[in-house]
Amino acid sequence: MTKPKTAYAKSGDVNIAYQVFGSGPVDLVYIPGWVSNIDLMWSCPELVSFFEELGKFARVILFDKRGTGLSDRVVEFATLEERMEDITAVMDAAGSEKAILFGHSEGGSVSALFSATYPDRVISLIAFGIFAKRRYADDYPWAPTDQERQEVYDMIENNWGSGAMNLESLAPSKAKDKVFMEWLANYFRSGASPRAAMILTKMNTQVDIVNILGSIKVPTLLLQRVGDIDVKIEEGRFIADRIPDSRLVELEGDDHLFWAGNTFEVLEEIKSFVDSIKVTSEPVYERKLYTFMVGHLKAAEAYQYSVRNLVKKLANTYKGNLVIDTKNSFTITFEGPSKAVHCSTELVEAVQSFNAHISIGIDIRECSVVDCICEETEDFVALVANQATPNQIILTETVKNLLIGVNINITPQKAVFKTDLGTSMLLYTASKKQKREKIVPHIPKVKDPYKDSFLQRVIQNINNHLSNDFYGVTILCREIGVSERQLQRKLKAITNKSPNQLISSIRLHKAKELLMSKQSTIAEIAFQTGFSSPSYFSKCFKKEFEISPSDFIN
């Protein structure tokens, strides 16, 4: 096959690169995993051969997700809604009304969420090596621990795109194939910069779609190799048990890449599944996932009209659908939780300017497409009206788990929400992140005024990014206008610390002050001071101060 032409779809103001090939009667959208480059895909004979067979029974649409490959590079987390909007933009640009989604690894997670949210645009779902969570928990023990994730972060920072990445673990059957392994390293390097790879990896760490698996109603095929060490076979079984009528095929082998190992069996399973699905043009699903925001208003009579108009205006701004609008309450549905959260934080601020109060709750659940959503959300509406404090935003755990990349504060509540089915659900509150006071730790004064001025600029820049866990030497050098070598040399002379050591020290001294105030938990302070996991924070804190955070506060 020759490499197809690359085109671009607009998803908001982001350009998403995509390609189309194949002559089959049905559309299939391939959603790659961690990092991709749709041009470099065509330099791998094994992958080209796989695509060639796929194109015989489907019109295949490939794309690079935002931040990777040929798509626009972005410097912040992509929310799950943005990821789903990218899929929609590519399908629209390629003229695809409905398609089979084929998601690999992390791409399978967003494919699953898309299938539950937009079932009428999905013919069926195929996922290879999918996971539902990427962080260890007692009820999901196959995911990596925080320490294991930190090791991955360290690997990206120090060895991105090199042999030290242990790429052989992704394709053990190709470990001795030097040509393949060199292509794979090049594929990752060309797919993302070290910073982009770090952002994507930290995003993947937060993935948690467990609570929406039961809402996937499209025909689903799960493919998993039993010896895959990156995504355990137990994860595939766990997911298959929770997606109604899904089929799990356990394949021999230990390759995480579907185009390595027994690819013929993979293709045969996919082709057989595709051939068995009846494609319909009309909507066939009676239920789908809805994100809904319920609000309870208390406003003086003189402000009622203005406040209700404000609700309508903000709902329209965030593409919400106002389905219930009464004097004291409303319900708005959204395409995803981040839009609902952003709308709610703006609404709380705006309503207070009218000397009014509002309580807001946001939930995601499966509801009827035809019938009024109000009949299925009455219990949550009552919870918000009776239990929420004024100007508070309540989130359910399902919402919290899907807010990857949304720049807000989330705090656990002591209250537990009881659903109609009698199950318990944890609740959280959401609020806008406030600018934090910049603390400069004590550093001995130096005689050289130039050095002192330089050091203060460095410290100020670090404080400006105190809670940003993506911040590092690259950003610091760019913003103060020096090379990494210059920065290393100057800081060593002034403080006897490396740049990374200084960044860590400043964060830890700020954390120490916050711990003394006893206004936040250890986990909250870890995230506030730029640490990606509480366990890693505790380890660094003990190394710096020779005492653990918990012992320090006690």
Coordinates of C-alpha atoms in Angstrom, one line a residue:
M1 CA 0.0 0.0 0.0
T2 CA 1.1 3.6 -0.6
K3 CA 0.7 6.1 2.2
P4 CA -2.7 7.9 2.0
K5 CA -3.0 11.6 1.8
T6 CA -2.9 13.5 5.1
A7 CA -5.8 15.9 5.7
Y8 CA -6.8 18.0 8.7
A9 CA -10.0 18.3 10.6
K10 CA -10.8 21.3 12.8
S11 CA -11.8 20.4 16.4
G12 CA -12.5 23.9 17.9
D13 CA -9.2 25.7 17.2
V14 CA -7.1 22.5 17.2
N15 CA -6.1 20.8 13.9
I16 CA -6.4 17.0 14.0
A17 CA -4.4 15.1 11.3
Y18 CA -6.2 12.2 9.7
Q19 CA -5.9 9.8 6.8
V20 CA -8.5 7.6 5.0
F21 CA -7.9 4.4 3.0
G22 CA -9.6 1.1 2.1
S23 CA -12.5 0.0 0.0
G24 CA -14.7 -1.9 2.5
P25 CA -18.4 -1.1 2.8
V26 CA -18.3 0.0 6.5
D27 CA -16.3 2.8 8.2
L28 CA -13.8 1.9 10.9
V29 CA -12.1 4.6 12.9
Y30 CA -8.7 3.5 14.5
I31 CA -8.0 5.4 17.7
P32 CA -4.4 4.8 18.7
G33 CA -3.0 4.4 22.1
W34 CA -0.5 6.5 24.0
V35 CA 1.5 8.1 21.2
S36 CA 1.2 7.9 17.4
N37 CA 2.3 9.4 14.1
I38 CA 0.1 8.5 11.1
D39 CA 3.0 9.2 8.7
L40 CA 5.5 7.0 10.5
M41 CA 2.9 4.1 10.7
W42 CA 3.6 3.6 7.0
S43 CA 7.3 2.9 7.6
C44 CA 6.5 -0.3 9.5
P45 CA 5.9 -3.3 7.2
E46 CA 4.1 -5.2 9.9
L47 CA 1.6 -2.4 10.5
V48 CA 1.2 -1.6 6.8
S49 CA 0.4 -5.3 6.2
F50 CA -2.2 -5.2 9.0
F51 CA -3.8 -2.0 7.5
E52 CA -3.8 -3.6 4.0
E53 CA -6.0 -6.5 5.3
L54 CA -8.2 -4.1 7.3
G55 CA -8.8 -2.0 4.3
K56 CA -10.2 -5.0 2.4
F57 CA -13.4 -5.1 4.5
A58 CA -13.6 -1.5 5.8
R59 CA -12.9 2.1 4.9
V60 CA -10.4 2.9 7.6
I61 CA -9.9 6.4 9.1
L62 CA -6.7 7.0 11.1
F63 CA -5.9 10.1 13.1
D64 CA -3.3 11.5 15.6
K65 CA -4.9 12.7 18.8
R66 CA -4.2 16.3 19.8
G67 CA -0.7 16.8 21.2
T68 CA 0.8 13.9 19.1
G69 CA 2.1 13.1 15.7
L70 CA 1.0 15.4 12.9
S71 CA -1.8 17.0 15.0
D72 CA -1.4 20.3 16.8
R73 CA 0.9 20.1 19.8
V74 CA -0.9 21.3 22.9
V75 CA 0.7 22.1 26.3
E76 CA -2.1 21.1 28.6
F77 CA -4.2 18.1 29.4
A78 CA -6.9 17.2 26.9
T79 CA -10.2 16.7 28.6
L80 CA -12.2 13.6 27.7
E81 CA -14.8 15.8 26.0
E82 CA -12.1 17.3 23.8
R83 CA -10.9 13.8 22.9
M84 CA -14.4 12.8 22.0
E85 CA -14.9 16.0 20.0
D86 CA -11.7 15.2 18.1
I87 CA -13.3 11.8 17.1
T88 CA -16.5 13.6 16.0
A89 CA -14.5 16.2 14.0
V90 CA -12.5 13.6 12.2
M91 CA -15.6 11.5 11.4
D92 CA -17.5 14.6 10.1
A93 CA -14.5 15.6 8.0
A94 CA -14.2 12.1 6.5
G95 CA -18.0 12.0 5.8
S96 CA -18.7 9.2 8.2
E97 CA -22.1 9.2 9.8
K98 CA -21.5 6.0 11.8
A99 CA -18.4 3.9 12.2
I100 CA -16.9 1.0 14.0
L101 CA -14.5 2.3 16.7
F102 CA -11.2 0.3 17.0
G103 CA -9.3 1.5 20.1
H104 CA -5.9 0.4 21.1
S105 CA -4.8 0.5 24.8
E106 CA -5.6 4.0 26.1
G107 CA -7.4 4.7 22.9
G108 CA -9.8 2.0 23.9
S109 CA -10.8 3.9 27.0
V110 CA -12.0 7.0 25.2
S111 CA -13.6 4.8 22.5
A112 CA -15.6 3.1 25.3
L113 CA -16.8 6.5 26.7
F114 CA -17.6 7.7 23.2
S115 CA -19.7 4.6 22.5
A116 CA -21.7 5.1 25.7
T117 CA -22.2 8.9 25.0
Y118 CA -22.9 8.8 21.3
P119 CA -24.2 5.3 20.6
D120 CA -26.0 6.5 17.4
R121 CA -22.7 7.3 15.8
V122 CA -21.1 4.0 16.7
I123 CA -21.8 0.7 14.8
S124 CA -19.7 -1.3 17.2
L125 CA -16.7 -1.2 19.5
I126 CA -13.5 -3.1 19.1
A127 CA -10.8 -2.7 21.8
F128 CA -7.4 -4.3 21.9
G129 CA -5.4 -4.3 25.2
I130 CA -7.9 -1.8 26.9
F131 CA -7.8 -0.7 30.5
A132 CA -10.5 0.9 32.7
K133 CA -8.1 2.4 35.3
R134 CA -4.4 3.2 35.3
R135 CA -3.9 3.6 39.0
Y136 CA -3.8 0.8 41.6
A137 CA -6.8 0.4 43.9
D138 CA -8.0 -2.4 46.1
D139 CA -10.9 -3.1 43.7
Y140 CA -8.6 -2.8 40.6
P141 CA -5.3 -4.4 41.7
W142 CA -3.9 -4.9 38.2
A143 CA -3.2 -1.2 37.6
P144 CA 0.3 0.2 38.3
T145 CA 1.0 1.6 41.8
D146 CA 2.0 5.3 42.2
Q147 CA 5.6 4.3 42.6
E148 CA 5.5 2.3 39.3
R149 CA 3.9 5.3 37.6
Q150 CA 6.6 7.6 39.0
E151 CA 9.2 5.2 37.5
V152 CA 7.5 5.7 34.1
Y153 CA 7.6 9.5 34.6
D154 CA 11.3 9.3 35.4
M155 CA 12.0 7.2 32.3
I156 CA 10.3 9.7 30.1
E157 CA 12.2 12.6 31.6
N158 CA 15.6 10.9 31.3
N159 CA 15.4 8.4 28.5
W160 CA 12.6 9.4 26.1
G161 CA 12.8 7.6 22.7
S162 CA 15.9 5.6 23.7
G163 CA 16.7 2.0 24.3
A164 CA 16.3 2.6 28.0
M165 CA 12.5 2.8 27.6
N166 CA 12.3 -1.0 27.7
L167 CA 10.3 -1.0 24.5
E168 CA 10.8 -4.8 24.2
S169 CA 8.1 -5.2 26.8
L170 CA 5.5 -3.9 24.3
A171 CA 6.4 -6.4 21.6
P172 CA 8.4 -9.3 23.1
S173 CA 8.1 -11.3 19.9
K174 CA 10.0 -8.5 18.1
A175 CA 12.7 -7.9 20.8
K176 CA 15.5 -9.3 18.7
D177 CA 14.3 -7.5 15.5
K178 CA 16.6 -4.5 15.5
V179 CA 14.9 -2.9 12.5
F180 CA 11.5 -3.1 14.2
M181 CA 12.7 -1.9 17.6
E182 CA 14.5 1.1 16.0
W183 CA 11.3 2.0 14.1
L184 CA 9.3 1.7 17.4
A185 CA 11.7 4.1 19.2
N186 CA 11.6 6.5 16.2
Y187 CA 7.8 6.2 16.2
F188 CA 7.5 7.4 19.8
R189 CA 10.0 10.2 19.3
S190 CA 8.2 11.5 16.3
G191 CA 4.8 11.0 17.9
A192 CA 5.5 13.2 20.9
S193 CA 8.1 15.4 22.5
P194 CA 9.3 14.4 26.0
R195 CA 7.0 17.0 27.6
A196 CA 4.0 15.9 25.5
A197 CA 4.7 12.3 26.4
M198 CA 4.8 13.2 30.1
I199 CA 1.5 15.1 29.8
L200 CA -0.2 12.2 28.1
T201 CA 1.2 9.7 30.6
K202 CA -0.1 11.7 33.5
M203 CA -3.4 12.0 31.8
N204 CA -3.5 8.2 31.4
T205 CA -2.7 7.8 35.1
Q206 CA -6.0 9.5 35.9
V207 CA -8.2 7.5 33.5
D208 CA -11.1 5.8 35.3
I209 CA -14.1 4.7 33.2
V210 CA -15.2 1.8 35.5
N211 CA -18.5 3.4 36.3
I212 CA -19.6 3.9 32.7
L213 CA -18.8 0.4 31.4
G214 CA -22.4 -0.8 32.1
S215 CA -23.8 2.0 29.9
I216 CA -22.1 0.7 26.7
K217 CA -24.8 -0.9 24.6
V218 CA -23.2 -1.1 21.2
P219 CA -21.9 -4.6 20.1
T220 CA -18.4 -4.9 21.7
L221 CA -15.4 -7.1 21.0
L222 CA -12.5 -7.1 23.4
L223 CA -9.2 -8.6 22.3
Q224 CA -6.4 -9.3 24.8
R225 CA -3.2 -11.3 24.8
V226 CA -3.0 -13.4 27.9
G227 CA 0.7 -12.7 28.6
D228 CA 0.5 -8.9 28.0
I229 CA 2.5 -7.3 30.9
D230 CA 1.4 -3.7 30.1
V231 CA -2.3 -4.4 30.4
K232 CA -3.1 -7.6 32.3
I233 CA -5.6 -10.2 31.1
E234 CA -7.5 -9.8 34.3
E235 CA -8.3 -6.2 33.2
G236 CA -9.9 -7.5 30.0
R237 CA -12.0 -10.0 32.0
F238 CA -13.0 -7.3 34.5
I239 CA -14.2 -5.0 31.6
A240 CA -15.9 -7.8 29.7
D241 CA -17.9 -8.7 32.8
R242 CA -19.2 -5.1 33.0
I243 CA -20.1 -4.3 29.4
P244 CA -23.4 -6.0 28.6
D245 CA -23.2 -8.8 26.0
S246 CA -19.6 -8.0 25.2
R247 CA -17.3 -10.7 23.9
L248 CA -13.7 -11.2 25.1
V249 CA -11.2 -13.1 23.0
E250 CA -8.1 -14.2 24.9
L251 CA -5.3 -14.6 22.4
E252 CA -2.0 -16.4 23.0
G253 CA 1.1 -14.4 23.2
D254 CA 2.4 -11.4 25.2
D255 CA 2.6 -8.6 22.7
H256 CA 0.8 -5.4 23.7
L257 CA 1.0 -4.1 20.0
F258 CA -1.7 -5.7 17.9
W259 CA 0.5 -5.6 14.8
A260 CA 3.1 -7.9 16.4
G261 CA 2.8 -11.6 17.1
N262 CA -0.2 -13.5 15.9
T263 CA -1.7 -10.7 13.8
F264 CA -3.5 -13.1 11.5
E265 CA -5.7 -14.3 14.4
V266 CA -6.3 -10.7 15.4
L267 CA -7.5 -9.8 11.9
E268 CA -9.6 -12.9 11.6
E269 CA -11.4 -12.1 14.9
I270 CA -12.0 -8.5 13.8
K271 CA -13.2 -9.5 10.3
S272 CA -15.6 -12.1 11.7
F273 CA -17.0 -9.6 14.2
V274 CA -17.4 -6.8 11.6
D275 CA -19.2 -9.3 9.2
S276 CA -21.6 -10.3 12.0
I277 CA -22.8 -6.7 12.7
K278 CA -25.9 -5.4 11.0
V279 CA -25.5 -1.7 10.1
T280 CA -28.6 0.4 10.5
S281 CA -28.9 4.1 9.5
E282 CA -31.6 4.9 12.0
P283 CA -31.1 5.4 15.7
V284 CA -31.7 2.2 17.6
Y285 CA -30.7 2.9 21.2
E286 CA -33.4 3.9 23.7
R287 CA -30.9 4.9 26.4
K288 CA -27.5 6.7 26.5
L289 CA -25.2 8.5 29.0
Y290 CA -26.2 12.0 30.0
T291 CA -24.2 14.5 32.0
F292 CA -26.7 16.7 33.8
M293 CA -26.5 19.6 36.1
V294 CA -29.3 20.4 38.5
G295 CA -29.6 23.7 40.3
H296 CA -31.7 25.0 43.2
L297 CA -32.1 28.8 43.3
K298 CA -32.8 31.2 46.2
A299 CA -33.2 34.8 44.8
A300 CA -35.2 37.8 45.7
E301 CA -38.3 38.3 43.6
A302 CA -36.8 41.4 41.9
Y303 CA -33.9 39.3 40.7
Q304 CA -35.8 36.1 39.6
Y305 CA -36.0 37.1 35.9
S306 CA -32.4 38.2 35.7
V307 CA -31.1 35.1 37.3
R308 CA -33.1 32.7 35.2
N309 CA -32.0 34.5 32.1
L310 CA -28.4 34.1 33.3
V311 CA -29.0 30.4 33.6
K312 CA -30.2 30.2 30.0
K313 CA -27.4 32.3 28.7
L314 CA -24.6 30.2 30.3
A315 CA -26.4 26.9 29.3
N316 CA -26.3 28.1 25.7
T317 CA -22.6 29.2 26.1
Y318 CA -21.5 25.7 27.1
K319 CA -23.8 23.9 24.6
G320 CA -26.1 22.7 27.3
N321 CA -29.8 21.8 26.8
L322 CA -32.1 23.3 29.4
V323 CA -34.7 20.5 29.9
I324 CA -36.3 21.8 33.2
D325 CA -36.8 25.4 34.1
T326 CA -39.0 26.4 37.1
K327 CA -38.9 29.3 39.4
N328 CA -36.5 27.8 41.9
S329 CA -34.8 24.9 40.0
F330 CA -33.5 23.8 36.7
T331 CA -31.8 20.8 35.0
I332 CA -29.4 21.2 32.1
T333 CA -27.9 18.3 30.1
F334 CA -24.4 18.5 28.6
E335 CA -22.3 16.5 26.2
G336 CA -19.7 15.9 28.9
P337 CA -18.8 16.7 32.6
S338 CA -16.1 19.4 32.0
K339 CA -18.6 21.7 30.2
A340 CA -21.0 21.2 33.1
V341 CA -18.4 22.0 35.7
H342 CA -17.1 25.1 33.9
C343 CA -20.7 26.3 33.4
S344 CA -21.5 25.7 37.1
T345 CA -18.4 27.6 38.4
E346 CA -19.3 30.6 36.3
L347 CA -22.9 30.4 37.4
V348 CA -22.1 30.3 41.1
E349 CA -19.9 33.5 40.7
A350 CA -22.5 35.3 38.6
V351 CA -25.5 34.5 40.8
Q352 CA -23.8 35.8 43.9
S353 CA -23.5 39.2 42.2
F354 CA -27.4 39.3 42.4
N355 CA -27.3 38.7 46.1
A356 CA -28.8 35.3 45.4
H357 CA -27.8 31.8 46.4
I358 CA -27.5 28.7 44.2
S359 CA -26.8 25.0 45.0
I360 CA -25.6 22.8 42.1
G361 CA -25.1 19.1 41.6
I362 CA -23.6 17.3 38.6
D363 CA -24.0 13.6 37.8
I364 CA -23.7 11.2 34.9
R365 CA -26.1 8.4 34.4
E366 CA -27.8 6.3 31.7
C367 CA -31.2 7.8 30.9
S368 CA -34.0 7.3 28.3
V369 CA -33.4 9.1 25.0
V370 CA -37.1 9.6 24.4
D371 CA -38.7 10.1 27.9
C372 CA -38.1 13.2 30.1
I373 CA -34.8 12.9 32.0
C374 CA -36.5 14.5 35.0
E375 CA -38.2 11.2 35.9
E376 CA -34.8 9.4 36.3
T377 CA -33.0 12.2 38.1
E378 CA -35.5 13.1 40.9
D379 CA -33.4 11.5 43.6
F380 CA -30.4 13.6 42.7
V381 CA -32.5 16.8 42.4
A382 CA -33.8 16.2 45.9
L383 CA -30.3 15.6 47.2
V384 CA -29.1 19.0 45.9
A385 CA -32.2 20.8 47.1
N386 CA -32.0 19.3 50.6
Q387 CA -28.4 18.7 51.4
A388 CA -26.2 21.1 49.4
T389 CA -25.0 24.3 51.1
P390 CA -25.5 27.6 49.3
N391 CA -23.1 28.3 46.4
Q392 CA -21.7 24.8 46.5
I393 CA -21.1 22.5 43.5
I394 CA -21.6 18.8 44.3
L395 CA -20.1 16.1 42.0
T396 CA -20.7 12.4 42.1
E397 CA -17.8 10.0 41.9
T398 CA -18.5 9.1 38.3
V399 CA -18.2 12.8 37.3
K400 CA -15.0 13.2 39.3
N401 CA -13.4 10.2 37.6
L402 CA -14.1 11.7 34.1
L403 CA -12.7 15.2 34.8
I404 CA -9.3 14.5 33.5
G405 CA -7.5 17.7 32.5
V406 CA -10.1 20.1 34.0
N407 CA -8.4 22.8 36.0
I408 CA -10.5 22.8 39.2
N409 CA -10.2 21.9 42.8
I410 CA -12.0 18.7 43.9
T411 CA -12.5 17.9 47.5
P412 CA -14.1 14.8 49.0
Q413 CA -17.3 15.2 51.0
K414 CA -18.3 13.2 54.1
A415 CA -21.8 12.7 52.7
V416 CA -22.6 9.5 50.7
F417 CA -25.3 9.5 48.0
K418 CA -27.8 6.7 48.0
T419 CA -29.1 5.9 44.6
D420 CA -32.6 4.5 43.8
L421 CA -31.0 1.0 43.5
G422 CA -29.7 1.3 47.1
T423 CA -26.1 1.6 46.1
S424 CA -23.8 4.1 47.8
M425 CA -21.8 6.8 45.9
L426 CA -19.2 9.1 47.2
L427 CA -19.7 12.8 46.7
Y428 CA -17.2 15.6 46.0
T429 CA -17.3 19.4 45.8
A430 CA -15.8 21.4 43.0
S431 CA -14.5 25.0 43.0
K432 CA -12.3 27.2 40.9
K433 CA -8.6 27.1 41.6
Q434 CA -7.4 30.2 43.3
K435 CA -4.0 31.9 42.8
R436 CA -1.8 30.8 45.6
E437 CA 0.4 33.0 47.6
K438 CA 4.0 32.8 46.4
I439 CA 6.4 31.7 49.1
V440 CA 10.1 32.2 48.7
P441 CA 12.1 29.8 51.0
H442 CA 15.0 31.1 52.9
I443 CA 18.2 31.0 50.8
P444 CA 21.5 32.4 52.1
K445 CA 22.3 35.8 50.7
V446 CA 25.2 36.1 48.3
K447 CA 27.5 39.0 47.7
D448 CA 27.3 39.1 44.0
P449 CA 24.2 41.3 43.2
Y450 CA 23.9 39.8 39.7
K451 CA 23.7 36.3 41.1
D452 CA 21.2 37.3 43.7
S453 CA 19.0 38.9 41.0
F454 CA 19.3 35.8 38.8
L455 CA 18.4 33.5 41.7
Q456 CA 15.3 35.6 42.6
R457 CA 14.1 35.4 39.1
V458 CA 14.5 31.6 39.1
I459 CA 12.6 31.3 42.5
Q460 CA 9.9 33.6 41.3
N461 CA 9.4 31.5 38.2
I462 CA 9.2 28.3 40.2
N463 CA 6.6 29.9 42.5
N464 CA 4.6 31.0 39.5
H465 CA 4.2 27.3 38.6
L466 CA 4.1 25.8 42.1
S467 CA 1.0 23.6 41.5
N468 CA 1.8 22.6 37.9
D469 CA 3.2 19.0 38.0
F470 CA 4.3 19.3 34.4
Y471 CA 6.7 22.2 35.3
G472 CA 10.3 21.4 34.9
V473 CA 13.7 22.6 33.7
T474 CA 12.5 23.1 30.1
I475 CA 9.8 25.6 31.0
L476 CA 12.1 27.4 33.6
C477 CA 14.9 27.9 31.0
R478 CA 12.4 29.2 28.4
E479 CA 10.8 31.7 30.7
I480 CA 13.9 33.2 32.2
G481 CA 15.8 33.1 28.9
V482 CA 18.8 30.8 29.5
S483 CA 20.0 27.5 28.3
E484 CA 19.8 24.4 30.4
R485 CA 23.6 24.3 30.6
Q486 CA 23.8 27.9 31.8
L487 CA 21.1 27.3 34.4
Q488 CA 22.8 24.2 35.7
R489 CA 26.2 26.0 36.0
K490 CA 24.8 29.2 37.7
L491 CA 22.5 27.4 40.2
K492 CA 25.3 25.0 41.2
A493 CA 27.6 28.0 41.9
I494 CA 25.0 29.9 43.9
T495 CA 23.0 27.2 45.8
N496 CA 25.0 24.0 45.2
K497 CA 21.8 22.5 43.9
S498 CA 20.8 21.3 40.5
P499 CA 17.7 22.9 38.8
N500 CA 15.5 19.9 39.6
Q501 CA 16.8 19.8 43.2
L502 CA 16.0 23.5 43.7
I503 CA 12.5 23.1 42.2
S504 CA 11.8 20.2 44.5
S505 CA 13.2 22.0 47.6
I506 CA 11.0 25.1 47.0
R507 CA 7.9 22.9 46.6
L508 CA 8.7 20.9 49.7
H509 CA 9.3 24.1 51.8
K510 CA 5.9 25.4 50.6
A511 CA 4.3 22.0 51.5
K512 CA 5.8 22.2 54.9
E513 CA 4.2 25.6 55.5
L514 CA 0.8 24.3 54.3
L515 CA 1.1 21.3 56.5
M516 CA 1.7 23.6 59.5
S517 CA -1.6 25.4 58.7
K518 CA -3.5 22.1 58.9
Q519 CA -6.1 23.5 56.4
S520 CA -5.7 20.7 53.8
T521 CA -5.0 17.0 53.8
I522 CA -1.5 15.6 52.9
A523 CA -2.8 14.4 49.5
E524 CA -4.3 17.8 48.7
I525 CA -1.1 19.6 49.6
A526 CA 0.9 17.1 47.5
F527 CA -1.1 18.1 44.4
Q528 CA -1.1 21.8 45.4
T529 CA 2.7 21.8 45.4
G530 CA 3.2 20.0 42.1
F531 CA 3.6 16.4 43.1
S532 CA 1.8 13.9 40.9
S533 CA 1.2 11.3 43.7
P534 CA 0.9 11.6 47.5
S535 CA 3.2 8.6 48.0
Y536 CA 6.0 10.1 46.0
F537 CA 5.5 13.4 47.8
S538 CA 5.8 11.6 51.2
K539 CA 9.0 10.0 50.0
C540 CA 10.5 13.3 48.9
F541 CA 9.4 15.1 52.0
K542 CA 11.0 12.6 54.3
K543 CA 14.2 12.8 52.3
E544 CA 14.3 16.6 52.6
F545 CA 13.3 17.0 56.2
E546 CA 14.0 13.5 57.7
I547 CA 10.4 13.1 58.8
S548 CA 7.3 11.9 57.1
P549 CA 4.4 14.4 56.4
S550 CA 2.1 12.5 58.7
D551 CA 4.6 12.5 61.6
F552 CA 5.3 16.2 61.0
I553 CA 1.7 17.3 61.4
N554 CA 1.3 15.1 64.5

